[in-house]
């Protein structure tokens, strides 16, 4: 018997029991010995499996001197198991509601305002994100990744940067998928934001003055629930995670994203590009976007070109850099001082 699927594990049927069930389903009236010969398993293990399947209503033992087995109607049997599971899930949901109520009660501190507060709905999460920024005095640390509850444009940040609040943001490539994102981030960096990029982030969050944090409780859109954390060891742990990932991340280079490609004064001290490579501003910009980890469709949107034209330019760049893959192109570009 072949391991065709493990789909039934979701209703509590193991991969082995599913194989036995499929064997019975394919040969009504099959014997234990025939199942043993087909599977190579012991008779005892086959008998145990049939007993479990019978208890779940998936197989029946036929009347007669020799024990033979047949499958019941799969649709009826499996739907019955699904109904039983749904009933258990409903009970689990009720338990989750009870635990959440206890969480709210325990997390409430009459003097300090509570260490944890569940935020119901994207509007409440957005409201607290704005409020915490407005109350920031020293620093805002952010994991920036989709999905979002607010427009990517953050009108508060420029003013706070001007007032001396430090912003450090870790981005993922998907944060630049929408049109205009690179220009917006470039403007924030020129205003003073410190930005770095990683291939992935575990979740999204914002930490203000290392005392309060806001983050969603799940990452599936829409972001229906979040949590506000005040002055606890959890905030300390989140700050430590941010600092560790910050050290691993690569700086975002807006001077290589800009249309005119003019670098700031600090960039003039970096390694000169390797002679003999005739790469224009747009090619260098494309390399910078590749190095940042953006996908082809996102790069095409930022450059205002079609995916097909982008692929032709990318093929040309790979040839110029003697690279076979995007990863190799990024590595070659970094080694040669092109990004």
Short mmCIF file of C-alpha atoms in Angstrom, two decimals:
data_model
loop_
_atom_site.label_atom_id
_atom_site.label_comp_id
_atom_site.label_asym_id
_atom_site.label_seq_id
_atom_site.Cartn_x
_atom_site.Cartn_y
_atom_site.Cartn_z
CA UNK A 1 0.00 0.00 0.00
CA UNK A 2 1.25 3.49 -0.90
CA UNK A 3 1.23 6.48 1.46
CA UNK A 4 -1.10 8.50 -0.79
CA UNK A 5 -2.16 11.17 1.67
CA UNK A 6 -2.13 12.26 5.28
CA UNK A 7 -5.28 14.35 4.99
CA UNK A 8 -7.20 12.43 7.63
CA UNK A 9 -4.74 13.31 10.39
CA UNK A 10 -6.79 16.47 10.97
CA UNK A 11 -9.63 14.31 12.36
CA UNK A 12 -7.33 12.15 14.45
CA UNK A 13 -6.53 9.33 12.01
CA UNK A 14 -2.82 8.56 11.81
CA UNK A 15 -0.99 8.13 8.52
CA UNK A 16 -0.71 4.38 9.14
CA UNK A 17 -4.41 3.99 9.95
CA UNK A 18 -5.23 5.94 6.82
CA UNK A 19 -3.16 3.54 4.72
CA UNK A 20 -4.99 0.57 6.26
CA UNK A 21 -8.31 2.29 5.65
CA UNK A 22 -7.46 2.94 2.00
CA UNK A 23 -6.50 -0.72 1.64
CA UNK A 24 -9.89 -1.82 2.99
CA UNK A 25 -11.67 0.78 0.87
CA UNK A 26 -10.00 -0.51 -2.29
CA UNK A 27 -10.79 -4.21 -1.59
CA UNK A 28 -14.16 -4.81 0.14
CA UNK A 29 -14.12 -8.06 2.09
CA UNK A 30 -10.36 -8.08 2.54
CA UNK A 31 -8.83 -10.22 5.29
CA UNK A 32 -6.22 -9.29 7.86
CA UNK A 33 -3.77 -11.69 6.24
CA UNK A 34 -4.23 -10.00 2.87
CA UNK A 35 -3.60 -6.60 4.47
CA UNK A 36 -0.47 -8.01 6.11
CA UNK A 37 0.80 -9.28 2.76
CA UNK A 38 0.11 -5.94 1.05
CA UNK A 39 1.65 -3.75 3.74
CA UNK A 40 4.43 -5.91 5.17
CA UNK A 41 3.25 -4.96 8.67
CA UNK A 42 2.56 -7.42 11.49
CA UNK A 43 -0.88 -8.91 11.97
CA UNK A 44 -1.06 -7.43 15.47
CA UNK A 45 -0.48 -3.90 14.20
CA UNK A 46 -3.06 -4.34 11.44
CA UNK A 47 -5.62 -5.70 13.94
CA UNK A 48 -5.05 -2.71 16.26
CA UNK A 49 -5.49 -0.31 13.36
CA UNK A 50 -8.73 -1.96 12.27
CA UNK A 51 -10.01 -1.72 15.84
CA UNK A 52 -9.36 2.04 15.89
CA UNK A 53 -10.96 2.53 12.48
CA UNK A 54 -13.98 0.50 13.57
CA UNK A 55 -14.38 2.65 16.69
CA UNK A 56 -14.41 5.74 14.46
CA UNK A 57 -17.06 4.23 12.20
CA UNK A 58 -14.82 3.93 9.13
CA UNK A 59 -14.80 0.12 8.73
CA UNK A 60 -17.07 -2.79 9.59
CA UNK A 61 -16.38 -6.48 10.16
CA UNK A 62 -18.38 -8.75 7.86
CA UNK A 63 -20.37 -11.74 9.16
CA UNK A 64 -18.83 -15.13 8.48
CA UNK A 65 -16.34 -17.74 9.61
CA UNK A 66 -13.29 -15.87 8.25
CA UNK A 67 -12.89 -12.30 9.55
CA UNK A 68 -13.27 -9.96 6.61
CA UNK A 69 -13.43 -6.17 6.58
CA UNK A 70 -15.15 -3.55 4.47
CA UNK A 71 -15.24 0.24 4.52
CA UNK A 72 -18.33 2.21 5.45
CA UNK A 73 -19.46 5.19 3.35
CA UNK A 74 -16.45 7.54 3.59
CA UNK A 75 -18.50 10.73 3.23
CA UNK A 76 -20.88 9.82 6.05
CA UNK A 77 -18.13 8.56 8.39
CA UNK A 78 -15.73 11.45 7.88
CA UNK A 79 -18.44 14.10 8.15
CA UNK A 80 -19.44 12.55 11.47
CA UNK A 81 -15.84 12.87 12.69
CA UNK A 82 -15.76 16.49 11.52
CA UNK A 83 -18.95 17.26 13.46
CA UNK A 84 -17.45 15.74 16.59
CA UNK A 85 -14.30 17.83 16.10
CA UNK A 86 -16.35 21.00 15.55
CA UNK A 87 -18.11 20.38 18.85
CA UNK A 88 -14.73 20.07 20.59
CA UNK A 89 -13.49 23.24 18.88
CA UNK A 90 -16.58 25.13 20.06
CA UNK A 91 -15.81 24.03 23.61
CA UNK A 92 -12.21 25.13 23.15
CA UNK A 93 -13.36 28.55 21.93
CA UNK A 94 -15.54 28.93 25.01
CA UNK A 95 -12.54 28.05 27.16
CA UNK A 96 -10.41 30.61 25.30
CA UNK A 97 -13.01 33.31 26.04
CA UNK A 98 -12.95 32.38 29.73
CA UNK A 99 -9.15 32.46 29.81
CA UNK A 100 -9.10 35.82 28.03
CA UNK A 101 -11.44 37.24 30.67
CA UNK A 102 -9.09 35.93 33.36
CA UNK A 103 -6.13 37.41 31.44
CA UNK A 104 -7.75 40.83 31.40
CA UNK A 105 -8.52 40.62 35.12
CA UNK A 106 -5.05 39.45 36.17
CA UNK A 107 -3.33 41.93 33.87
CA UNK A 108 -5.18 44.89 35.36
CA UNK A 109 -3.24 46.90 37.88
CA UNK A 110 -5.30 49.74 39.46
CA UNK A 111 -2.16 51.77 40.18
CA UNK A 112 -0.06 51.15 37.09
CA UNK A 113 -2.80 50.76 34.49
CA UNK A 114 -2.12 47.06 33.94
CA UNK A 115 0.84 45.26 32.38
CA UNK A 116 -1.20 43.72 29.56
CA UNK A 117 -4.25 45.00 27.74
CA UNK A 118 -5.89 43.15 24.87
CA UNK A 119 -6.76 45.47 21.97
CA UNK A 120 -9.86 44.34 20.09
CA UNK A 121 -9.99 45.27 16.42
CA UNK A 122 -7.56 46.99 14.04
CA UNK A 123 -8.93 50.44 14.92
CA UNK A 124 -7.96 50.04 18.58
CA UNK A 125 -4.48 48.81 17.62
CA UNK A 126 -4.02 51.76 15.27
CA UNK A 127 -5.20 54.19 17.93
CA UNK A 128 -2.64 52.94 20.44
CA UNK A 129 0.14 52.93 17.86
CA UNK A 130 -0.52 56.61 17.16
CA UNK A 131 -0.89 57.44 20.86
CA UNK A 132 2.37 55.77 21.86
CA UNK A 133 4.24 57.70 19.18
CA UNK A 134 2.69 60.95 20.35
CA UNK A 135 3.90 60.20 23.89
CA UNK A 136 7.42 59.12 22.83
CA UNK A 137 10.26 61.05 24.47
CA UNK A 138 13.41 59.20 23.42
CA UNK A 139 13.10 56.29 20.99
CA UNK A 140 10.71 54.23 18.86
CA UNK A 141 11.76 50.71 17.81
CA UNK A 142 9.70 49.03 15.10
CA UNK A 143 9.37 45.71 13.29
CA UNK A 144 7.78 46.79 9.99
CA UNK A 145 6.07 44.03 7.99
CA UNK A 146 2.63 43.42 6.46
CA UNK A 147 -0.27 43.26 7.13
CA UNK A 148 -0.98 46.86 8.17
CA UNK A 149 -3.76 48.56 10.11
CA UNK A 150 -2.71 52.05 8.96
CA UNK A 151 -1.54 53.54 5.69
CA UNK A 152 2.22 53.18 5.30
CA UNK A 153 2.54 56.99 5.35
CA UNK A 154 3.31 58.07 8.95
CA UNK A 155 2.86 61.84 9.27
CA UNK A 156 3.85 61.80 12.95
CA UNK A 157 7.33 60.44 12.42
CA UNK A 158 8.95 63.36 10.62
CA UNK A 159 7.87 65.80 13.30
CA UNK A 160 9.05 63.54 16.10
CA UNK A 161 12.41 63.03 14.38
CA UNK A 162 12.72 66.79 14.16
CA UNK A 163 12.04 67.01 17.90
CA UNK A 164 14.85 64.57 18.70
CA UNK A 165 13.01 61.25 19.01
CA UNK A 166 15.15 58.45 17.61
CA UNK A 167 13.48 56.02 15.21
CA UNK A 168 15.02 52.65 14.40
CA UNK A 169 13.06 50.42 12.04
CA UNK A 170 13.62 46.87 10.83
CA UNK A 171 11.92 46.19 7.49
CA UNK A 172 11.24 43.06 5.48
CA UNK A 173 11.24 43.16 1.65
CA UNK A 174 7.44 42.82 1.57
CA UNK A 175 7.18 46.22 3.28
CA UNK A 176 8.22 47.78 -0.05
CA UNK A 177 5.71 45.96 -2.24
CA UNK A 178 3.26 48.85 -2.67
CA UNK A 179 3.94 51.73 -5.03
CA UNK A 180 5.68 54.70 -3.42
CA UNK A 181 6.98 52.75 -0.43
CA UNK A 182 10.65 53.16 -1.33
CA UNK A 183 10.29 56.91 -1.81
CA UNK A 184 8.45 57.18 1.52
CA UNK A 185 11.10 55.22 3.43
CA UNK A 186 13.86 57.14 1.67
CA UNK A 187 12.31 60.41 2.82
CA UNK A 188 12.10 59.13 6.41
CA UNK A 189 15.74 58.06 6.35
CA UNK A 190 16.80 61.46 5.06
CA UNK A 191 14.78 62.96 7.92
CA UNK A 192 16.75 60.86 10.41
CA UNK A 193 15.24 57.39 10.63
CA UNK A 194 17.75 54.55 10.99
CA UNK A 195 16.56 51.67 8.84
CA UNK A 196 17.77 48.14 8.23
CA UNK A 197 16.34 45.15 6.40
CA UNK A 198 16.05 41.40 7.06
CA UNK A 199 14.61 38.63 4.87
CA UNK A 200 11.94 37.96 7.51
CA UNK A 201 10.63 39.09 10.90
CA UNK A 202 8.68 36.87 13.33
CA UNK A 203 5.93 39.45 13.93
CA UNK A 204 5.33 43.20 13.89
CA UNK A 205 5.57 45.53 16.86
CA UNK A 206 6.43 49.02 18.07
CA UNK A 207 8.31 49.72 21.32
CA UNK A 208 8.32 53.24 22.76
CA UNK A 209 11.00 54.45 25.19
CA UNK A 210 11.72 50.82 26.11
CA UNK A 211 8.74 50.89 28.47
CA UNK A 212 5.66 50.14 26.37
CA UNK A 213 5.00 47.97 23.35
CA UNK A 214 2.09 47.33 21.03
CA UNK A 215 1.84 44.27 18.78
CA UNK A 216 -0.78 42.03 17.14
CA UNK A 217 -1.64 38.69 18.71
CA UNK A 218 -1.65 37.02 15.28
CA UNK A 219 -0.35 37.83 11.80
CA UNK A 220 -3.32 36.70 9.70
CA UNK A 221 -5.21 39.59 8.10
CA UNK A 222 -7.28 41.27 9.27
CA UNK A 223 -5.42 41.99 12.50
CA UNK A 224 -8.41 41.54 14.79
CA UNK A 225 -6.55 41.39 18.10
CA UNK A 226 -3.45 42.98 19.56
CA UNK A 227 -1.89 43.58 22.93
CA UNK A 228 -0.50 46.62 24.74
CA UNK A 229 2.35 45.75 27.12
CA UNK A 230 3.43 48.16 29.84
CA UNK A 231 6.67 48.11 31.82
CA UNK A 232 7.17 44.38 32.25
CA UNK A 233 9.92 41.84 31.62
CA UNK A 234 8.14 41.11 28.33
CA UNK A 235 9.11 44.58 27.07
CA UNK A 236 12.71 43.93 28.15
CA UNK A 237 12.70 40.67 26.18
CA UNK A 238 11.24 42.39 23.09
CA UNK A 239 13.92 45.09 23.23
CA UNK A 240 16.61 42.42 23.46
CA UNK A 241 15.13 40.62 20.44
CA UNK A 242 15.08 43.88 18.50
CA UNK A 243 18.72 44.62 19.30
CA UNK A 244 19.84 41.13 18.31
CA UNK A 245 18.03 41.27 14.96
CA UNK A 246 19.25 44.84 14.42
CA UNK A 247 22.84 43.64 14.59
CA UNK A 248 22.11 40.97 11.98
CA UNK A 249 20.28 43.26 9.54
CA UNK A 250 21.66 45.15 6.52
CA UNK A 251 21.39 48.95 6.27
CA UNK A 252 18.79 50.33 3.89
CA UNK A 253 20.49 52.47 1.23
CA UNK A 254 18.04 55.12 -0.04
CA UNK A 255 20.77 56.91 -2.02
CA UNK A 256 20.84 53.88 -4.33
CA UNK A 257 17.05 53.90 -4.66
CA UNK A 258 16.73 57.53 -5.68
CA UNK A 259 16.02 58.45 -9.27
CA UNK A 260 19.12 60.61 -9.73
CA UNK A 261 21.34 58.15 -7.87
CA UNK A 262 23.33 60.93 -6.18
CA UNK A 263 24.97 59.53 -3.02
CA UNK A 264 25.24 61.49 0.21
CA UNK A 265 28.71 62.68 1.29
CA UNK A 266 29.29 59.67 3.53
CA UNK A 267 28.89 57.30 0.59
CA UNK A 268 31.89 58.82 -1.20
CA UNK A 269 34.23 57.12 1.26
CA UNK A 270 33.02 53.63 0.36
CA UNK A 271 34.75 51.21 -1.96
CA UNK A 272 34.92 52.35 -5.59
CA UNK A 273 33.11 50.15 -8.10
CA UNK A 274 35.26 47.70 -10.01
CA UNK A 275 36.57 49.27 -13.26
CA UNK A 276 35.36 47.85 -16.55
CA UNK A 277 31.70 47.55 -15.54
CA UNK A 278 29.57 50.01 -17.49
CA UNK A 279 26.53 50.20 -15.20
CA UNK A 280 24.22 53.17 -15.26
CA UNK A 281 22.21 54.69 -12.43
CA UNK A 282 19.17 52.53 -13.15
CA UNK A 283 21.25 49.34 -13.15
CA UNK A 284 22.80 50.27 -9.81
CA UNK A 285 19.36 51.03 -8.45
CA UNK A 286 18.14 47.65 -9.65
CA UNK A 287 21.07 45.95 -7.93
CA UNK A 288 20.30 47.77 -4.69
CA UNK A 289 16.69 46.61 -4.80
CA UNK A 290 17.83 43.05 -5.51
CA UNK A 291 20.23 43.20 -2.57
CA UNK A 292 17.37 44.42 -0.37
CA UNK A 293 15.50 41.23 -1.18
CA UNK A 294 12.60 42.67 -3.17
CA UNK A 295 10.78 40.39 -5.59
CA UNK A 296 10.55 41.08 -9.32
CA UNK A 297 7.00 42.45 -9.28
CA UNK A 298 7.80 44.84 -6.43
CA UNK A 299 10.98 46.05 -8.15
CA UNK A 300 9.11 46.59 -11.42
CA UNK A 301 6.55 48.76 -9.61
CA UNK A 302 9.25 50.85 -7.95
CA UNK A 303 11.15 51.34 -11.22
CA UNK A 304 7.99 52.04 -13.20
CA UNK A 305 8.63 49.26 -15.72
CA UNK A 306 6.99 46.00 -16.72
CA UNK A 307 8.02 42.64 -15.23
CA UNK A 308 9.08 41.49 -18.71
CA UNK A 309 11.36 44.49 -19.23
CA UNK A 310 12.74 44.02 -15.74
CA UNK A 311 13.63 40.40 -16.45
CA UNK A 312 15.50 41.44 -19.61
CA UNK A 313 17.51 44.02 -17.64
CA UNK A 314 18.14 41.50 -14.88
CA UNK A 315 19.45 38.97 -17.41
CA UNK A 316 21.82 41.62 -18.73
CA UNK A 317 23.04 42.39 -15.20
CA UNK A 318 23.60 38.73 -14.42
CA UNK A 319 25.74 38.46 -17.55
CA UNK A 320 27.71 41.60 -16.65
CA UNK A 321 28.39 40.26 -13.15
CA UNK A 322 29.06 36.70 -14.34
CA UNK A 323 26.32 35.48 -11.98
CA UNK A 324 23.81 32.67 -12.42
CA UNK A 325 21.26 33.66 -9.76
CA UNK A 326 19.85 36.77 -8.08
CA UNK A 327 21.69 35.81 -4.89
CA UNK A 328 25.01 35.59 -6.72
CA UNK A 329 24.32 38.93 -8.38
CA UNK A 330 23.73 40.57 -5.00
CA UNK A 331 26.91 39.03 -3.58
CA UNK A 332 28.96 40.11 -6.61
CA UNK A 333 27.52 43.63 -6.46
CA UNK A 334 28.38 43.96 -2.78
CA UNK A 335 31.92 42.64 -3.28
CA UNK A 336 32.53 45.02 -6.17
CA UNK A 337 31.23 48.07 -4.33
CA UNK A 338 28.15 48.49 -6.52
CA UNK A 339 25.64 48.54 -3.65
#
